[in-house]
PDB file of N, CA and C in Angstrom:
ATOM      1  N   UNK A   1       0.814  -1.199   0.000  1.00  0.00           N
ATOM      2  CA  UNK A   1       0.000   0.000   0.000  1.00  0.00           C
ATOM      3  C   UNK A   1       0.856   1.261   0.000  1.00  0.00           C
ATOM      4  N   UNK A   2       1.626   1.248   0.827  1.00  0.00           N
ATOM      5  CA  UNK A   2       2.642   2.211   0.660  1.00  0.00           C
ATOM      6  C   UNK A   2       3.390   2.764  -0.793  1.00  0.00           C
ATOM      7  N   UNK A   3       4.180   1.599  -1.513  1.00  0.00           N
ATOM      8  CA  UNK A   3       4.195   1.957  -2.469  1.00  0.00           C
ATOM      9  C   UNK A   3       3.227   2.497  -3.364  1.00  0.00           C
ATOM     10  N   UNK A   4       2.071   2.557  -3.505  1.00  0.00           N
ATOM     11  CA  UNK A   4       0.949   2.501  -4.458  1.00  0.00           C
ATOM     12  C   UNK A   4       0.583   4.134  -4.059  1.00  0.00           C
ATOM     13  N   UNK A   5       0.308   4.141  -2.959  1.00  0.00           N
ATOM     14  CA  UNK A   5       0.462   5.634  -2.114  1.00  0.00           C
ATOM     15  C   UNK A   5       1.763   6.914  -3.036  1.00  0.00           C
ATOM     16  N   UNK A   6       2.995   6.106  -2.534  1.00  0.00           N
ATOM     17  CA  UNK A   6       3.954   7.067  -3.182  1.00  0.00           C
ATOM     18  C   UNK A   6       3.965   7.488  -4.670  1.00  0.00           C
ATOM     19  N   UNK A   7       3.483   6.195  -5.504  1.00  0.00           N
ATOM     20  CA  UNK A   7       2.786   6.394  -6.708  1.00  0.00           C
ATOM     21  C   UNK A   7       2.014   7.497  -6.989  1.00  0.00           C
ATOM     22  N   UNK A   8       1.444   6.940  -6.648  1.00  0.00           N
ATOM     23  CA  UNK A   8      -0.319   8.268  -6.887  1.00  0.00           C
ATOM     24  C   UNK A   8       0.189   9.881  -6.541  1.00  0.00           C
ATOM     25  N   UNK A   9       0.979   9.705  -5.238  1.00  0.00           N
ATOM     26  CA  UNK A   9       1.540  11.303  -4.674  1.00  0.00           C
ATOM     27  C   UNK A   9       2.030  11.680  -5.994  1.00  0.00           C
ATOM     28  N   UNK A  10       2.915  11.072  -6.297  1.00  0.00           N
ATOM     29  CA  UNK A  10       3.757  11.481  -7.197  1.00  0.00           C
ATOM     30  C   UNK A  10       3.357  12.078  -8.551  1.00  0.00           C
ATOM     31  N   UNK A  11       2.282  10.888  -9.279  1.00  0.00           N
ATOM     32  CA  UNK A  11       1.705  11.013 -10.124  1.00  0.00           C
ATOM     33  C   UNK A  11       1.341  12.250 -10.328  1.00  0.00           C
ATOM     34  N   UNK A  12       0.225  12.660  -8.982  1.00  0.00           N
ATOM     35  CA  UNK A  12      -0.531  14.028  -8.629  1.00  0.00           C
ATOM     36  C   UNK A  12       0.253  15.187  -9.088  1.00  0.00           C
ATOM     37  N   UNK A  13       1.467  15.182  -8.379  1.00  0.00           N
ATOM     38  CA  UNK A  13       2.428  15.583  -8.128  1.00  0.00           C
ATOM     39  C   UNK A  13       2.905  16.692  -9.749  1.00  0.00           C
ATOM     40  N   UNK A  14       3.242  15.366 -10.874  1.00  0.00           N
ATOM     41  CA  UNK A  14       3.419  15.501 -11.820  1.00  0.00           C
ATOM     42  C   UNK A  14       2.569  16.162 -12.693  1.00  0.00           C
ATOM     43  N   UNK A  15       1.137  16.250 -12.480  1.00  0.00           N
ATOM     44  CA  UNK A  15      -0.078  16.652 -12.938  1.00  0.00           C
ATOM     45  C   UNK A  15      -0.392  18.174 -12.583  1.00  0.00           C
ATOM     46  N   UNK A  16       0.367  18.312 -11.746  1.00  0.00           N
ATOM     47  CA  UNK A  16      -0.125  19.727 -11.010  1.00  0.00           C
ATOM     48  C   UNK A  16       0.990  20.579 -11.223  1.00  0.00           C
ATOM     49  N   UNK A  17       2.127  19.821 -11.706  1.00  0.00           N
ATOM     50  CA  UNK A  17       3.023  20.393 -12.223  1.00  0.00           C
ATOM     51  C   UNK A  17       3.043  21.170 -13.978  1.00  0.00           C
ATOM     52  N   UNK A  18       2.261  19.629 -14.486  1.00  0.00           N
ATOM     53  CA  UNK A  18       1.655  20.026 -15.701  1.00  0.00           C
ATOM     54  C   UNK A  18       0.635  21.498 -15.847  1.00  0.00           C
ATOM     55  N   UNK A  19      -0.069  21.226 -15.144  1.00  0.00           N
ATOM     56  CA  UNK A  19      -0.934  22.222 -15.193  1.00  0.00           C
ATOM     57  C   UNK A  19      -0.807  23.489 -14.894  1.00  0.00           C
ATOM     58  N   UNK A  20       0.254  23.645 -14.532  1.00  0.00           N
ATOM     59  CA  UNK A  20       0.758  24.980 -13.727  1.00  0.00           C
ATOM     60  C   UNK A  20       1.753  25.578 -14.850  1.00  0.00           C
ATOM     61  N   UNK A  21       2.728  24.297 -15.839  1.00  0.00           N
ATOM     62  CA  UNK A  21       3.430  24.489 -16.807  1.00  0.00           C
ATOM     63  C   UNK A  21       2.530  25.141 -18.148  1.00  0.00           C
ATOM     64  N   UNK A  22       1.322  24.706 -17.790  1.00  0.00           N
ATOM     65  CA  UNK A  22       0.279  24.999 -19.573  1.00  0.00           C
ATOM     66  C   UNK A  22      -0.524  25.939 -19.097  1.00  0.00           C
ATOM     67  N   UNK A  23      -0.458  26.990 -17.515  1.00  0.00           N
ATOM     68  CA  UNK A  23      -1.007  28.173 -17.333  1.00  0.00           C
ATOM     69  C   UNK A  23      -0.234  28.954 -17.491  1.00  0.00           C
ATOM     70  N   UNK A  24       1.258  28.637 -17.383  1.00  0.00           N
ATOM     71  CA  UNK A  24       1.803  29.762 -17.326  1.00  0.00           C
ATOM     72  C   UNK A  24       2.017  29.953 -19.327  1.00  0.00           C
ATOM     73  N   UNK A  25       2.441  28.418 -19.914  1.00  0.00           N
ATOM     74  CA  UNK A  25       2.368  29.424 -21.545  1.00  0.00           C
ATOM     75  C   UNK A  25       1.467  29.818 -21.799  1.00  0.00           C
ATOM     76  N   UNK A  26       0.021  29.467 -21.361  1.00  0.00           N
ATOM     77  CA  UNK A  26      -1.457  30.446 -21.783  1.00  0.00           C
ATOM     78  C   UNK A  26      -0.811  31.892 -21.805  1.00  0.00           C
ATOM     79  N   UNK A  27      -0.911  31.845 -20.176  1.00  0.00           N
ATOM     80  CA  UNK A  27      -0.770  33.140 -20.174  1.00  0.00           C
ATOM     81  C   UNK A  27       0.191  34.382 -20.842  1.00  0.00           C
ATOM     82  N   UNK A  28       1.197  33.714 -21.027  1.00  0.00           N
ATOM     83  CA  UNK A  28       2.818  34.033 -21.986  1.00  0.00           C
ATOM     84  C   UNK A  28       1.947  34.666 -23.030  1.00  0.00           C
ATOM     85  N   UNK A  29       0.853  33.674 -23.772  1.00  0.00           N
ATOM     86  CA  UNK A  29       0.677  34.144 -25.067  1.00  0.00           C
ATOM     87  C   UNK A  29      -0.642  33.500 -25.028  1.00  0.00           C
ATOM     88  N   UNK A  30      -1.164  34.687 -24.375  1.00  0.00           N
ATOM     89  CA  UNK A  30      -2.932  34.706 -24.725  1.00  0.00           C
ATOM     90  C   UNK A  30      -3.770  34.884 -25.860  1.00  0.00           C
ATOM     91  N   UNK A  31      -3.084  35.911 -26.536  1.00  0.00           N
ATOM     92  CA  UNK A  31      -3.203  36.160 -27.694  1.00  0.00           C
ATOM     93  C   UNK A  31      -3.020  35.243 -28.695  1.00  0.00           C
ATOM     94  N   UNK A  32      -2.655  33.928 -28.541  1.00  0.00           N
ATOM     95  CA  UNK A  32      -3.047  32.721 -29.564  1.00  0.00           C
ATOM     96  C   UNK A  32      -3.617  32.090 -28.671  1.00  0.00           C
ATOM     97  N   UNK A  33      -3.923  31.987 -27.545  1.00  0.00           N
ATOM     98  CA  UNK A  33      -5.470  31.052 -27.061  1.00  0.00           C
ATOM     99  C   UNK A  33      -6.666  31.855 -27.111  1.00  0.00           C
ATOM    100  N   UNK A  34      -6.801  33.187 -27.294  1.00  0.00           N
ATOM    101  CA  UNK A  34      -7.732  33.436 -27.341  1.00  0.00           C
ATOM    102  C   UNK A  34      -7.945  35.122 -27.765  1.00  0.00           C
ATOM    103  N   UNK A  35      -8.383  34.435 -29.279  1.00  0.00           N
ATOM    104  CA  UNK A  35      -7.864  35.328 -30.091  1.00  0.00           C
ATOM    105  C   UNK A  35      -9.757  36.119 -29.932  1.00  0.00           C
ATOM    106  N   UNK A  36      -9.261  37.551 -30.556  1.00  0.00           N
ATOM    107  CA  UNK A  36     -10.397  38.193 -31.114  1.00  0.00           C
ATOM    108  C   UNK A  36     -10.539  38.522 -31.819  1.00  0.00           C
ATOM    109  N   UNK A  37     -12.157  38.612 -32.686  1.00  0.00           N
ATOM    110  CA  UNK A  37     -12.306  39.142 -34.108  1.00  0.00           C
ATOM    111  C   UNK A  37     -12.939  40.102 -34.520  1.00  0.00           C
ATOM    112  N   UNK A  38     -13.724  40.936 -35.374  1.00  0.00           N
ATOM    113  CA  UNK A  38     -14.532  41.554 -35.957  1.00  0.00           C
ATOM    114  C   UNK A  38     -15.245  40.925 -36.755  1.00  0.00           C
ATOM    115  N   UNK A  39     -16.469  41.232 -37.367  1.00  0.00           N
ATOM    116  CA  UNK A  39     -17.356  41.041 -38.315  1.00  0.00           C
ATOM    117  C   UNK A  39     -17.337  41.439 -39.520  1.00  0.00           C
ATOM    118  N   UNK A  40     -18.231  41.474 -40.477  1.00  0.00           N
ATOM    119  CA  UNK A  40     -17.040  42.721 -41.677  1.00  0.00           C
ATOM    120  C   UNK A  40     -18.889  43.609 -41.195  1.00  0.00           C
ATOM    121  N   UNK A  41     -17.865  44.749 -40.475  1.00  0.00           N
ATOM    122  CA  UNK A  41     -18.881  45.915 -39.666  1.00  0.00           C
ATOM    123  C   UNK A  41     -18.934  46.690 -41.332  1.00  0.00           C
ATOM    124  N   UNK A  42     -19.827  47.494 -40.890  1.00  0.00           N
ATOM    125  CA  UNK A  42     -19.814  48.881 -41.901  1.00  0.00           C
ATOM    126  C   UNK A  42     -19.528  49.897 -41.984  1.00  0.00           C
ATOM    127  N   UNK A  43     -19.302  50.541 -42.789  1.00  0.00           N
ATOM    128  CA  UNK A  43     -18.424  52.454 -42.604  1.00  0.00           C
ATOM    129  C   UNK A  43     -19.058  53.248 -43.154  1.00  0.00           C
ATOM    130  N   UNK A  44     -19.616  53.990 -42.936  1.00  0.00           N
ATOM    131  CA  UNK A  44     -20.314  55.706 -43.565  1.00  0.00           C
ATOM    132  C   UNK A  44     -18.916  56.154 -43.304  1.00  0.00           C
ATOM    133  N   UNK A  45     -18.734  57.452 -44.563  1.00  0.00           N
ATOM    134  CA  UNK A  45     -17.419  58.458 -43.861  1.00  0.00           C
ATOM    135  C   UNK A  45     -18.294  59.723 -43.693  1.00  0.00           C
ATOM    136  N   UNK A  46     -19.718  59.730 -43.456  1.00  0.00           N
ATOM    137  CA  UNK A  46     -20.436  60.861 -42.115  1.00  0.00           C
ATOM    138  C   UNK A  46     -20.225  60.169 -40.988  1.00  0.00           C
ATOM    139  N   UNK A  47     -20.885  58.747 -40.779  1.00  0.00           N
ATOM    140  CA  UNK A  47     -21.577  58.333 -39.961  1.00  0.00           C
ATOM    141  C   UNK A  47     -20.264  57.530 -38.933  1.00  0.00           C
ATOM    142  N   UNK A  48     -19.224  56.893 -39.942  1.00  0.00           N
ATOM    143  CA  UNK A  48     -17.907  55.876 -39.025  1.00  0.00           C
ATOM    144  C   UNK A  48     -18.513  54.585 -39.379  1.00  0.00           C
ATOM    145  N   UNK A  49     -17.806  54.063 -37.990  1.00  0.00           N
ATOM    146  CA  UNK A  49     -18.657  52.374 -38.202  1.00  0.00           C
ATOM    147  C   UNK A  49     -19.808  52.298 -37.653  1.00  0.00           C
ATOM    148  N   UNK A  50     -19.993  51.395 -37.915  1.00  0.00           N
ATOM    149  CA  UNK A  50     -21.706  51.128 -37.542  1.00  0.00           C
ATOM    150  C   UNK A  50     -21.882  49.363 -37.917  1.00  0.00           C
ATOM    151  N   UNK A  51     -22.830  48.530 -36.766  1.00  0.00           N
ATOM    152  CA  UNK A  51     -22.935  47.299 -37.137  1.00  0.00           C
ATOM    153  C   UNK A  51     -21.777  46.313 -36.734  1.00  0.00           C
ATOM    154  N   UNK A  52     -20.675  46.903 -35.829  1.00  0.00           N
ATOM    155  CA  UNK A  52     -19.391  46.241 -36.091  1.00  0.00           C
ATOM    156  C   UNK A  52     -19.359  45.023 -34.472  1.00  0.00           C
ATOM    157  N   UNK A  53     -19.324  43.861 -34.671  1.00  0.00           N
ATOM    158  CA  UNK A  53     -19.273  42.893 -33.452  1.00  0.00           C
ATOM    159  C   UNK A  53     -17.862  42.828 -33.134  1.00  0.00           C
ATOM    160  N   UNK A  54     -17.722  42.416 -31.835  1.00  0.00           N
ATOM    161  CA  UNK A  54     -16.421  41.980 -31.322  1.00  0.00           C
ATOM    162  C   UNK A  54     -16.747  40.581 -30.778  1.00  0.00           C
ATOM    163  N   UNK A  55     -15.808  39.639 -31.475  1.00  0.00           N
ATOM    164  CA  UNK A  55     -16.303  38.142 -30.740  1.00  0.00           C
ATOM    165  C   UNK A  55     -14.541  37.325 -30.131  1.00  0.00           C
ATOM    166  N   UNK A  56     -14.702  37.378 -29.365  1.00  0.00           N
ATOM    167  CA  UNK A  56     -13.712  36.675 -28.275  1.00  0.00           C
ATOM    168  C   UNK A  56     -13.737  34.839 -28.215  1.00  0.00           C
ATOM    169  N   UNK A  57     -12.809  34.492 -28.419  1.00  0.00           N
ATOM    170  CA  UNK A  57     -13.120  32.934 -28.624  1.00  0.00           C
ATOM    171  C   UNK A  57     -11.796  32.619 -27.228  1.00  0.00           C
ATOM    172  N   UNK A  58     -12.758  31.467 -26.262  1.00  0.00           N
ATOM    173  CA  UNK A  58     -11.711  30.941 -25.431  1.00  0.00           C
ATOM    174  C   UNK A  58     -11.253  29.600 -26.061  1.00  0.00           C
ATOM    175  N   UNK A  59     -10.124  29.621 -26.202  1.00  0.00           N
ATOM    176  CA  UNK A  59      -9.444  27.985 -27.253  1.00  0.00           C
ATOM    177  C   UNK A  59      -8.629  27.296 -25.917  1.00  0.00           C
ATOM    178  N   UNK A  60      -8.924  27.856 -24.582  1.00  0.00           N
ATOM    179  CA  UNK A  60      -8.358  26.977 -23.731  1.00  0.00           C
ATOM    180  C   UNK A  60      -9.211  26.320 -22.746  1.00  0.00           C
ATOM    181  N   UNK A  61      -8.437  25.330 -21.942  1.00  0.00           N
ATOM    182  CA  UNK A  61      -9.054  24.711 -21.061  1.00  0.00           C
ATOM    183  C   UNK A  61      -9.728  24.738 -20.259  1.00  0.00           C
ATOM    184  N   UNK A  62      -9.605  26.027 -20.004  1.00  0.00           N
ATOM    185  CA  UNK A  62      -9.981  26.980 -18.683  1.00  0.00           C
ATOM    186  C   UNK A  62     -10.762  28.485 -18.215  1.00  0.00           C
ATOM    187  N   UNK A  63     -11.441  28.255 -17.676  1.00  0.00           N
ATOM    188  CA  UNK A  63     -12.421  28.973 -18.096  1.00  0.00           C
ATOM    189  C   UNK A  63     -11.875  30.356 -17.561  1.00  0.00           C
ATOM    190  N   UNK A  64     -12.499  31.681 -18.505  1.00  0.00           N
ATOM    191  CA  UNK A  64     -11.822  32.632 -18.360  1.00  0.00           C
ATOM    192  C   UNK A  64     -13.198  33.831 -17.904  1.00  0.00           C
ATOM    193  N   UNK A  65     -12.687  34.060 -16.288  1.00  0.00           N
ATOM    194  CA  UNK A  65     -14.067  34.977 -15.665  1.00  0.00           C
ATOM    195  C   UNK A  65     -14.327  36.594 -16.623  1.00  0.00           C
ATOM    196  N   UNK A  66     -13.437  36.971 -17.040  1.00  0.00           N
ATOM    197  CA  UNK A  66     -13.751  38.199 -17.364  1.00  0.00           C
ATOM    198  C   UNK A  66     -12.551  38.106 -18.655  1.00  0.00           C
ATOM    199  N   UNK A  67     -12.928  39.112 -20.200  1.00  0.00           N
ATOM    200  CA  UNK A  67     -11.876  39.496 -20.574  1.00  0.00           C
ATOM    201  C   UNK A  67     -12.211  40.949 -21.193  1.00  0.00           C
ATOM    202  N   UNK A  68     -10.842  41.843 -21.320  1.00  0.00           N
ATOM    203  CA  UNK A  68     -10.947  43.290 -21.748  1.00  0.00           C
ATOM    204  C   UNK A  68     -10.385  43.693 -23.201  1.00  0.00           C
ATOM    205  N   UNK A  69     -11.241  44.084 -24.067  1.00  0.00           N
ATOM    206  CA  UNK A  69     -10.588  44.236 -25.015  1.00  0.00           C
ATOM    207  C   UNK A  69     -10.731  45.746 -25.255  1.00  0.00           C
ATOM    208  N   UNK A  70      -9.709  46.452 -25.707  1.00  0.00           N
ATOM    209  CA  UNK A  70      -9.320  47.544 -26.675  1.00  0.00           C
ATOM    210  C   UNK A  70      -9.634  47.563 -27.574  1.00  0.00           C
ATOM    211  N   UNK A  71     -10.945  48.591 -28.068  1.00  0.00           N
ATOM    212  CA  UNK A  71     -11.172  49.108 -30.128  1.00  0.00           C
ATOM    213  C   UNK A  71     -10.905  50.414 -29.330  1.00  0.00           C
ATOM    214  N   UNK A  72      -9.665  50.734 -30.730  1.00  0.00           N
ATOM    215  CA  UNK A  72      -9.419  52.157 -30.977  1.00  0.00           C
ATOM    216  C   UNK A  72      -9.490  52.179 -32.342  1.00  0.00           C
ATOM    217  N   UNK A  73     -10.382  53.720 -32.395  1.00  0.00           N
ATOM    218  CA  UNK A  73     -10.836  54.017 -33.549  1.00  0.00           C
ATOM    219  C   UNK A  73     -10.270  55.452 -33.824  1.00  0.00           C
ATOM    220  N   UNK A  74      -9.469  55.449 -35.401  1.00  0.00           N
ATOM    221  CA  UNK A  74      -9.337  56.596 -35.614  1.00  0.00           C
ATOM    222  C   UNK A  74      -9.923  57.155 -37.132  1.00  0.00           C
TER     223      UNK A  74
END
């Protein structure tokens, strides 16, 4: 039992290591797990854009409580 014990610790061990290794490259480079897009919006040159979506895709494992994106418009 013991052995089987040190097993499993270990195993765990290794797993939590993993997981801690594939949060930190998420995070490195979020910007290829979870990319964002536009729509093809529309442009008046009175009016600007108009019609234009922002869609956020999570491509990772893990669920993500909040995210902030930047449109700057000039």
């Amino acid at each position: 039992m013991a052995g089987y014990y040190l097993y499993t610790k270990i195993d765990r061990e290794k797993e939590t290591i993993q997981v801690e290794d594939d949060e930190t490259k998420i995070k490195k480079n979020i910007n290829d797990y979870v990319p964002v897009e536009t729509n093809k919006y529309k442009y008046n040159e009175l009016a600007g854009i108009y019609d234009l979506e922002v869609t956020v895709t999570n491509n990772t494992n893990y669920l993500i409580d909040n995210a902030k994106v930047r449109l700057t418009y000039i």
